[in-house]
Each structure stands twice: as C-alpha cells, then as structure tokens.
Amino acid sequence: MISLDWDEVLRLHGYRITPQRQLVLEAVNTLGHATPEELCTEVQKYAAAVNLSTIYRTLEVLEEVGLVTHAHIGHGAPTYHSVEEDSHIHLVCDTCSQVESVDAEVAEVFVQILRDKVGFETDVAHVSVHGQCAKCLDRQKLL
Amino acid sequence: MISLDWDEVLRLHGYRITPQRQLVLEAVNTLGHATPEELCTEVQKYAAAVNLSTIYRTLEVLEEVGLVTHAHIGHGAPTYHSVEEDSHIHLVCDTCSQVESVDAEVAEVFVQILRDKVGFETDVAHVSVHGQCAKCLDRQKLL
DNA sequence: CTGACTGCAAAAGGTTTGCAAAAAG
DNA sequence: CTTTTTGCAAACCTTTTGCAGTCAG
C-alpha cells in the first residue's frame, strides 16, 4: 500500500497546490464529519479571507482526486470526511435527528448481494440509512 | 390488515379533508417517484391555482400520518412515494446519475444486522445507496 | 509569463414563513 | 362560527456561477 502525500496526489491530477486546498484538507481531517459551512468556519480560523465558494470548489477537487468523500445525511447538508478514516455508515434517526456511525463491515453481505444481483458496486462510505434509533424506539414503547 | 381510506386517516389525526390534499396524494400515486416540484406540476394540471408551498405543507402532513414517504436521492430534491407501492431501495450511480430501484428484500439481512447490533430500525424505503452501476463499471474496464 | 485559482457579488435552486382571505367541519 | 388551510409574496439557506484580479508553476 503506497500512500502519496496530498500535494503529490493533486499534482498528479494536474492541480496546483494552494494554501486554501491545504487548509480545507486539514479542516476535513480535524473535524471528521463536517458540512461545507462548518469547514469554512474552521478554515477561517486560520485564514479569514477564504470564501465559502472556494470551500465548495475545493471540496469538489479534493473529492475528484480521492482525498475526501461525502455522504448525504438528512436533508440539506452533505458531510465530508477524510478518506483516511475507517469507512463507516451513517444511521440517521428520523425522530431525534441524531447520527450514529457504524463500521462499514456490517454492510458487507448487503454489498455482496447488490454486486451479485444487479452488478452494482456500492460506495460504502456514502451510504446513509434512515430509520429510528434504539433510544427513540424505546421511548415510543413507553407511550 | 385493516386498511383505512386516505380521508379517514387524515381525520383520525385531526386533519381536514381538502381538495389539495386529495390531489397531492393522487399525484404521488400517479407519478410513483416525484419531487415536490414535479408533484406541483402534476397537481396543477387539475387545479392551476395550487401553490408550491401548499405542496410542501401537504406532503409534510401526508408523511406525518403515514400516507407517503420520501427518500433522498443524491443532491437535489427529495422524492416522494406512496406507501402503497412495494418498498424498494434506490441505487444511485455516481457516474451516470441513473437511479435503479431494487426490491427492498435485498436489504433484509442488512436490516437484521443493524437491528441486532445497534437496535436501529431501518426505514427501508428511505435507503439510498451510492456507487457505480453495472454499465458504468463495464465502460471503465474498457479503458 | 500564463493559465489555474480565488474572492466577491449576484443568481439560482429548493424550502419555509407571515399574513390575510377562503374553506372545512 | 371557529379553526384550519390556502395562496401569495417575500425571506431564507445552501450551492453555483461570472468575472476580474491574483498567484502557482
């Protein structure tokens, strides 16, 4: 497993190295899970002049070269993660809106079924599952 | 399995019966998969004066009483379905953006694992899975 | 130098809200 | 007659875009 530095990856894809790109990547690594807005706030701690639209454009580039991924949790806010993190699945509770992460291996069988049945190759880290979390289910039983 | 009529369901929850609610529900059934915007267009075929904001408010009500559900497919607008339809899972191809539906039973094992492991009860119809479809995978192999 | 990248401001897309009028029960 | 529901317009929030200036290579 050879791992290239972030700047080498960008260069290999013909992109330039800029402070903004470094800062966004660091913010993604620092925050773990974060929306573009949250990343912007984080980046602006170090460079106040960085614009939100730069965050969006940068995330697009970083995602294209495979340095970050995103998942759609809930309605309006995608969250970005480092690809270095262990890949995980988001369980979104539709009652309390809490997001729980579980290791992606729980989906192994599911992914295999999709592969066999329809030839679909799942991006595991991008899966988000809606439903009811244990806590909210308990609360409902009490009523 | 007793099944109530849509109007009874609404009444039981203390909601009133209005033409708008009937039209939106019918549009959801007619279109199968549809965004609020698309539903609005469909409804306006029969009642031109119905406003988009009414569609949103109506969908919220219909979902609350369990007559429709929605799923987030990728970035843009959510899509609404009738609960009468067979529940299915959306496979979203990140390359060609095509959405494929597969029967929800393929996720049975997965749902069971989540239930056992973290007590999470999955809303199967709401699951959307990102990845690469068979067609796009083939095309990539040729390169 | 030169093209890629950025900041800014404005537009676009999707959803929500306040309010007065209309309709349901 | 009372309360919910609706239409309308405006606000809102997130994301995208055009453009002129800046910066990496």
CSV table of C-alpha atoms (C1' of nucleotides) in Angstrom, one decimal:
chain,number,residue,atom,x,y,z
A,1,MET,CA,0.0,0.0,0.0
A,2,ILE,CA,1.8,3.0,-1.3
A,3,SER,CA,0.4,6.3,0.1
A,4,LEU,CA,1.2,9.6,-1.6
A,5,ASP,CA,1.1,12.9,0.1
A,6,TRP,CA,-1.9,15.1,-0.5
A,7,ASP,CA,0.1,17.5,-2.6
A,8,GLU,CA,1.5,14.8,-4.8
A,9,VAL,CA,-2.0,13.5,-5.4
A,10,LEU,CA,-3.1,16.9,-6.5
A,11,ARG,CA,-0.1,17.5,-8.7
A,12,LEU,CA,-0.6,14.1,-10.4
A,13,HIS,CA,-4.0,15.2,-11.4
A,14,GLY,CA,-2.7,18.4,-12.8
A,15,TYR,CA,-3.9,20.6,-10.0
A,16,ARG,CA,-2.0,23.3,-8.2
A,17,ILE,CA,-1.0,23.4,-4.6
A,18,THR,CA,-2.6,26.3,-2.8
A,19,PRO,CA,-3.0,27.3,0.8
A,20,GLN,CA,-6.7,27.1,0.5
A,21,ARG,CA,-6.5,23.5,-0.6
A,22,GLN,CA,-4.2,22.6,2.3
A,23,LEU,CA,-6.4,24.3,4.8
A,24,VAL,CA,-9.6,22.7,3.6
A,25,LEU,CA,-8.0,19.2,3.7
A,26,GLU,CA,-6.7,19.9,7.2
A,27,ALA,CA,-10.1,21.1,8.3
A,28,VAL,CA,-11.7,17.9,6.9
A,29,ASN,CA,-9.2,15.8,8.9
A,30,THR,CA,-9.7,17.9,12.0
A,31,LEU,CA,-13.5,17.9,12.1
A,32,GLY,CA,-14.0,14.3,10.9
A,33,HIS,CA,-17.6,14.9,9.8
A,34,ALA,CA,-18.4,18.3,8.5
A,35,THR,CA,-20.6,20.3,6.2
A,36,PRO,CA,-19.1,22.9,3.9
A,37,GLU,CA,-20.3,25.6,6.2
A,38,GLU,CA,-18.6,24.1,9.2
A,39,LEU,CA,-15.4,23.6,7.2
A,40,CYS,CA,-15.5,27.2,6.2
A,41,THR,CA,-15.7,28.3,9.7
A,42,GLU,CA,-12.8,26.1,10.6
A,43,VAL,CA,-10.7,27.3,7.7
A,44,GLN,CA,-11.4,30.9,8.6
A,45,LYS,CA,-9.9,30.5,12.0
A,46,TYR,CA,-6.6,30.4,10.1
A,47,ALA,CA,-7.4,32.4,7.0
A,48,ALA,CA,-10.3,34.7,7.5
A,49,ALA,CA,-10.4,35.8,3.8
A,50,VAL,CA,-11.2,32.4,2.5
A,51,ASN,CA,-14.6,32.4,0.8
A,52,LEU,CA,-17.3,29.8,1.1
A,53,SER,CA,-17.4,29.3,-2.7
A,54,THR,CA,-13.8,28.4,-2.5
A,55,ILE,CA,-14.6,25.7,0.0
A,56,TYR,CA,-17.2,24.3,-2.4
A,57,ARG,CA,-14.8,24.4,-5.3
A,58,THR,CA,-12.0,22.9,-3.3
A,59,LEU,CA,-14.1,20.1,-1.9
A,60,GLU,CA,-15.1,19.2,-5.5
A,61,VAL,CA,-11.4,19.0,-6.5
A,62,LEU,CA,-10.4,17.1,-3.4
A,63,GLU,CA,-13.2,14.6,-3.9
A,64,GLU,CA,-12.3,14.2,-7.6
A,65,VAL,CA,-8.7,13.2,-6.8
A,66,GLY,CA,-9.9,10.9,-4.0
A,67,LEU,CA,-8.7,12.8,-0.9
A,68,VAL,CA,-12.1,13.2,0.6
A,69,THR,CA,-15.6,11.8,0.2
A,70,HIS,CA,-19.0,13.0,1.1
A,71,ALA,CA,-22.3,11.4,2.2
A,72,HIS,CA,-25.8,12.8,2.3
A,73,ILE,CA,-27.1,12.8,5.8
A,74,GLY,CA,-30.6,14.1,6.1
A,75,HIS,CA,-31.9,17.0,4.1
A,76,GLY,CA,-29.7,19.8,3.1
A,77,ALA,CA,-26.3,19.1,4.4
A,78,PRO,CA,-23.8,16.7,2.9
A,79,THR,CA,-20.9,15.9,5.2
A,80,TYR,CA,-17.3,15.5,4.1
A,81,HIS,CA,-14.8,13.0,5.5
A,82,SER,CA,-11.2,12.2,5.0
A,83,VAL,CA,-10.6,9.0,3.1
A,84,GLU,CA,-8.1,8.1,5.7
A,85,GLU,CA,-10.7,7.5,8.2
A,86,ASP,CA,-12.2,4.0,8.6
A,87,SER,CA,-15.1,3.7,6.3
A,88,HIS,CA,-18.4,3.8,8.1
A,89,ILE,CA,-22.1,4.0,7.5
A,90,HIS,CA,-24.3,6.7,8.9
A,91,LEU,CA,-27.5,5.8,10.7
A,92,VAL,CA,-29.8,8.8,10.8
A,93,CYS,CA,-32.7,8.8,13.2
A,94,ASP,CA,-35.7,10.4,11.7
A,95,THR,CA,-37.1,11.1,15.1
A,96,CYS,CA,-34.3,12.7,17.0
A,97,SER,CA,-32.0,13.5,14.0
A,98,GLN,CA,-29.0,12.0,15.7
A,99,VAL,CA,-26.4,10.4,13.5
A,100,GLU,CA,-24.7,7.3,14.6
A,101,SER,CA,-21.8,5.7,12.8
A,102,VAL,CA,-21.3,2.0,12.4
A,103,ASP,CA,-18.4,0.2,10.9
A,104,ALA,CA,-18.9,-0.4,7.2
A,105,GLU,CA,-18.4,-4.1,7.6
A,106,VAL,CA,-21.9,-4.5,8.8
A,107,ALA,CA,-22.9,-3.9,5.2
A,108,GLU,CA,-20.7,-6.5,3.7
A,109,VAL,CA,-23.4,-9.0,3.0
A,110,PHE,CA,-25.7,-6.3,1.6
A,111,VAL,CA,-22.9,-5.0,-0.7
A,112,GLN,CA,-22.3,-8.5,-1.9
A,113,ILE,CA,-25.9,-9.1,-2.7
A,114,LEU,CA,-26.1,-5.9,-4.8
A,115,ARG,CA,-23.0,-6.9,-6.6
A,116,ASP,CA,-24.3,-10.4,-7.4
A,117,LYS,CA,-27.8,-9.4,-8.2
A,118,VAL,CA,-27.5,-6.3,-10.3
A,119,GLY,CA,-23.8,-5.7,-10.7
A,120,PHE,CA,-23.9,-2.6,-8.6
A,121,GLU,CA,-20.7,-1.6,-6.9
A,122,THR,CA,-21.5,0.2,-3.6
A,123,ASP,CA,-19.6,3.2,-2.3
A,124,VAL,CA,-20.0,2.0,1.3
A,125,ALA,CA,-18.8,5.2,3.0
A,126,HIS,CA,-21.6,7.1,1.1
A,127,VAL,CA,-24.5,5.0,2.4
A,128,SER,CA,-26.8,6.6,4.8
A,129,VAL,CA,-29.6,4.8,6.4
A,130,HIS,CA,-32.7,6.4,7.8
A,131,GLY,CA,-34.9,5.0,10.5
A,132,GLN,CA,-35.4,5.0,14.2
A,133,CYS,CA,-32.6,4.7,16.7
A,134,ALA,CA,-32.8,2.4,19.7
A,135,LYS,CA,-33.4,5.3,22.1
A,136,CYS,CA,-36.4,6.7,20.2
A,137,LEU,CA,-37.9,3.2,19.7
A,138,ASP,CA,-37.8,2.7,23.5
A,139,ARG,CA,-39.4,6.0,24.1
A,140,GLN,CA,-42.2,5.1,21.7
A,141,LYS,CA,-42.9,1.8,23.5
A,142,LEU,CA,-43.4,3.6,26.8
A,143,LEU,CA,-46.3,5.6,25.3
B,1,MET,CA,-54.6,-6.0,8.0
B,2,ILE,CA,-57.3,-3.3,8.1
B,3,SER,CA,-56.7,-0.5,5.6
B,4,LEU,CA,-58.3,2.9,6.1
B,5,ASP,CA,-59.1,5.3,3.3
B,6,TRP,CA,-56.9,8.2,3.0
B,7,ASP,CA,-59.5,10.6,4.2
B,8,GLU,CA,-60.2,8.6,7.3
B,9,VAL,CA,-56.5,8.5,8.1
B,10,LEU,CA,-56.4,12.3,7.9
B,11,ARG,CA,-59.5,12.7,10.0
B,12,LEU,CA,-58.2,10.4,12.7
B,13,HIS,CA,-55.2,12.6,13.0
B,14,GLY,CA,-57.3,15.7,13.3
B,15,TYR,CA,-56.6,17.0,9.9
B,16,ARG,CA,-59.3,18.3,7.5
B,17,ILE,CA,-60.1,16.9,4.1
B,18,THR,CA,-59.3,19.3,1.3
B,19,PRO,CA,-59.1,19.0,-2.5
B,20,GLN,CA,-55.4,20.0,-2.4
B,21,ARG,CA,-54.7,17.0,-0.1
B,22,GLN,CA,-56.5,14.7,-2.3
B,23,LEU,CA,-54.8,16.0,-5.4
B,24,VAL,CA,-51.4,15.7,-4.0
B,25,LEU,CA,-52.0,12.2,-2.8
B,26,GLU,CA,-53.2,11.2,-6.2
B,27,ALA,CA,-50.2,12.9,-7.9
B,28,VAL,CA,-47.9,10.9,-5.7
B,29,ASN,CA,-49.7,7.7,-6.7
B,30,THR,CA,-49.7,8.6,-10.3
B,31,LEU,CA,-46.0,9.6,-10.6
B,32,GLY,CA,-44.6,6.9,-8.4
B,33,HIS,CA,-41.3,8.8,-7.8
B,34,ALA,CA,-41.5,12.5,-7.7
B,35,THR,CA,-40.0,15.7,-6.3
B,36,PRO,CA,-42.2,18.4,-4.8
B,37,GLU,CA,-41.8,20.4,-8.0
B,38,GLU,CA,-42.9,17.6,-10.2
B,39,LEU,CA,-45.9,16.9,-8.0
B,40,CYS,CA,-46.8,20.6,-8.2
B,41,THR,CA,-46.8,20.4,-12.0
B,42,GLU,CA,-48.9,17.3,-11.9
B,43,VAL,CA,-51.4,18.8,-9.5
B,44,GLN,CA,-51.7,22.0,-11.5
B,45,LYS,CA,-52.9,20.0,-14.5
B,46,TYR,CA,-56.2,19.7,-12.5
B,47,ALA,CA,-56.1,22.8,-10.3
B,48,ALA,CA,-53.9,25.5,-11.7
B,49,ALA,CA,-54.2,27.7,-8.6
B,50,VAL,CA,-52.5,25.3,-6.2
B,51,ASN,CA,-49.3,26.8,-4.9
B,52,LEU,CA,-45.9,25.1,-4.4
B,53,SER,CA,-45.9,26.0,-0.8
B,54,THR,CA,-49.1,24.1,-0.4
B,55,ILE,CA,-47.5,21.0,-1.9
B,56,TYR,CA,-44.7,21.2,0.7
B,57,ARG,CA,-47.2,21.7,3.6
B,58,THR,CA,-49.4,18.9,2.3
B,59,LEU,CA,-46.5,16.5,1.8
B,60,GLU,CA,-45.5,17.2,5.4
B,61,VAL,CA,-48.9,16.3,6.6
B,62,LEU,CA,-49.3,13.2,4.4
B,63,GLU,CA,-46.0,12.0,5.6
B,64,GLU,CA,-46.8,12.6,9.2
B,65,VAL,CA,-50.0,10.5,9.0
B,66,GLY,CA,-48.1,7.8,7.1
B,67,LEU,CA,-49.7,8.1,3.6
B,68,VAL,CA,-46.5,8.9,1.8
B,69,THR,CA,-42.7,8.6,2.4
B,70,HIS,CA,-39.7,10.3,0.9
B,71,ALA,CA,-36.2,9.4,0.2
B,72,HIS,CA,-33.1,11.5,-0.5
B,73,ILE,CA,-31.6,10.6,-3.8
B,74,GLY,CA,-28.3,12.4,-4.2
B,75,HIS,CA,-28.1,16.2,-4.1
B,76,GLY,CA,-31.2,17.8,-5.3
B,77,ALA,CA,-34.8,17.5,-4.2
B,78,PRO,CA,-36.1,14.5,-2.3
B,79,THR,CA,-38.6,12.2,-4.0
B,80,TYR,CA,-41.9,11.2,-2.6
B,81,HIS,CA,-43.6,7.8,-2.9
B,82,SER,CA,-46.9,6.3,-2.0
B,83,VAL,CA,-46.7,3.9,0.9
B,84,GLU,CA,-48.8,1.5,-1.1
B,85,GLU,CA,-46.1,0.8,-3.5
B,86,ASP,CA,-43.8,-2.1,-2.9
B,87,SER,CA,-41.0,-0.8,-0.8
B,88,HIS,CA,-37.8,-0.5,-2.7
B,89,ILE,CA,-34.2,0.7,-2.5
B,90,HIS,CA,-32.6,3.3,-4.7
B,91,LEU,CA,-29.3,2.6,-6.3
B,92,VAL,CA,-27.8,5.9,-7.4
B,93,CYS,CA,-24.9,5.7,-9.9
B,94,ASP,CA,-22.4,8.4,-9.1
B,95,THR,CA,-21.1,8.3,-12.7
B,96,CYS,CA,-24.2,8.4,-14.9
B,97,SER,CA,-26.6,9.6,-12.2
B,98,GLN,CA,-29.1,7.0,-13.2
B,99,VAL,CA,-31.3,5.7,-10.4
B,100,GLU,CA,-32.2,2.0,-10.3
B,101,SER,CA,-34.8,0.5,-8.0
B,102,VAL,CA,-34.4,-2.9,-6.4
B,103,ASP,CA,-36.8,-4.7,-4.2
B,104,ALA,CA,-36.3,-3.9,-0.5
B,105,GLU,CA,-35.9,-7.6,0.3
B,106,VAL,CA,-32.3,-7.5,-0.8
B,107,ALA,CA,-31.6,-5.5,2.3
B,108,GLU,CA,-33.3,-7.9,4.7
B,109,VAL,CA,-30.1,-9.3,6.1
B,110,PHE,CA,-28.5,-5.9,6.4
B,111,VAL,CA,-31.6,-4.5,8.3
B,112,GLN,CA,-31.5,-7.5,10.6
B,113,ILE,CA,-27.8,-6.9,11.4
B,114,LEU,CA,-28.5,-3.3,12.3
B,115,ARG,CA,-31.4,-4.3,14.4
B,116,ASP,CA,-29.3,-6.9,16.3
B,117,LYS,CA,-26.1,-4.9,16.6
B,118,VAL,CA,-27.3,-1.4,17.5
B,119,GLY,CA,-31.0,-1.7,17.9
B,120,PHE,CA,-31.6,0.5,14.9
B,121,GLU,CA,-34.9,0.1,13.0
B,122,THR,CA,-34.3,0.9,9.3
B,123,ASP,CA,-36.9,2.6,7.2
B,124,VAL,CA,-36.1,0.5,4.2
B,125,ALA,CA,-37.9,2.6,1.6
B,126,HIS,CA,-35.7,5.6,2.6
B,127,VAL,CA,-32.4,4.0,1.9
B,128,SER,CA,-30.4,5.2,-1.0
B,129,VAL,CA,-27.2,3.6,-2.0
B,130,HIS,CA,-24.5,5.4,-4.0
B,131,GLY,CA,-21.9,3.7,-6.1
B,132,GLN,CA,-21.3,2.6,-9.7
B,133,CYS,CA,-23.9,0.8,-11.8
B,134,ALA,CA,-23.0,-2.2,-13.9
B,135,LYS,CA,-23.0,-0.2,-17.2
B,136,CYS,CA,-20.5,2.3,-15.9
B,137,LEU,CA,-18.3,-0.3,-14.4
B,138,ASP,CA,-18.1,-2.1,-17.7
B,139,ARG,CA,-17.3,1.1,-19.5
B,140,GLN,CA,-14.4,1.7,-17.0
B,141,LYS,CA,-12.9,-1.7,-17.6
B,142,LEU,CA,-12.6,-1.0,-21.3
B,143,LEU,CA,-10.4,2.0,-20.8
C,1,DC,C1',4.6,34.9,-18.1
C,2,DT,C1',0.2,32.3,-18.4
C,3,DG,C1',-3.4,29.6,-17.1
C,4,DA,C1',-5.3,27.9,-12.9
C,5,DC,C1',-7.3,29.6,-8.8
C,6,DT,C1',-9.6,32.8,-5.7
C,7,DG,C1',-12.7,36.5,-3.8
C,8,DC,C1',-16.7,38.8,-4.4
C,9,DA,C1',-21.2,39.7,-5.6
C,10,DA,C1',-25.1,38.2,-7.8
C,11,DA,C1',-28.0,34.3,-9.3
C,12,DA,C1',-30.1,30.0,-8.8
C,13,DG,C1',-32.4,26.2,-6.7
C,14,DG,C1',-35.1,24.4,-3.0
C,15,DT,C1',-37.8,25.2,1.1
C,16,DT,C1',-40.0,28.0,4.7
C,17,DT,C1',-42.8,31.7,6.7
C,18,DG,C1',-46.1,35.6,7.8
C,19,DC,C1',-50.3,37.1,6.8
C,20,DA,C1',-55.0,38.0,5.1
C,21,DA,C1',-58.6,35.6,2.7
C,22,DA,C1',-61.1,31.3,1.9
C,23,DA,C1',-62.9,26.9,3.1
C,24,DA,C1',-63.8,22.8,6.3
C,25,DG,C1',-66.4,21.0,9.9
D,1,DC,C1',-69.0,30.5,13.6
D,2,DT,C1',-64.3,28.8,14.7
D,3,DT,C1',-60.2,27.0,13.3
D,4,DT,C1',-57.6,25.1,9.9
D,5,DT,C1',-55.9,25.5,5.5
D,6,DT,C1',-54.5,28.0,1.4
D,7,DG,C1',-52.4,31.5,-1.9
D,8,DC,C1',-49.3,34.8,-2.3
D,9,DA,C1',-45.1,37.2,-1.8
D,10,DA,C1',-41.1,37.6,0.5
D,11,DA,C1',-37.5,35.6,3.2
D,12,DC,C1',-34.1,32.0,3.8
D,13,DC,C1',-30.4,28.8,3.2
D,14,DT,C1',-27.3,26.3,0.6
D,15,DT,C1',-24.9,25.9,-3.7
D,16,DT,C1',-23.4,27.7,-8.2
D,17,DT,C1',-21.7,31.0,-11.5
D,18,DG,C1',-19.5,35.1,-14.0
D,19,DC,C1',-15.9,38.0,-13.8
D,20,DA,C1',-11.8,40.5,-12.8
D,21,DG,C1',-7.8,40.2,-10.2
D,22,DT,C1',-4.1,37.1,-8.1
D,23,DC,C1',-0.9,33.6,-7.7
D,24,DA,C1',1.5,29.0,-8.5
D,25,DG,C1',4.4,26.9,-11.5
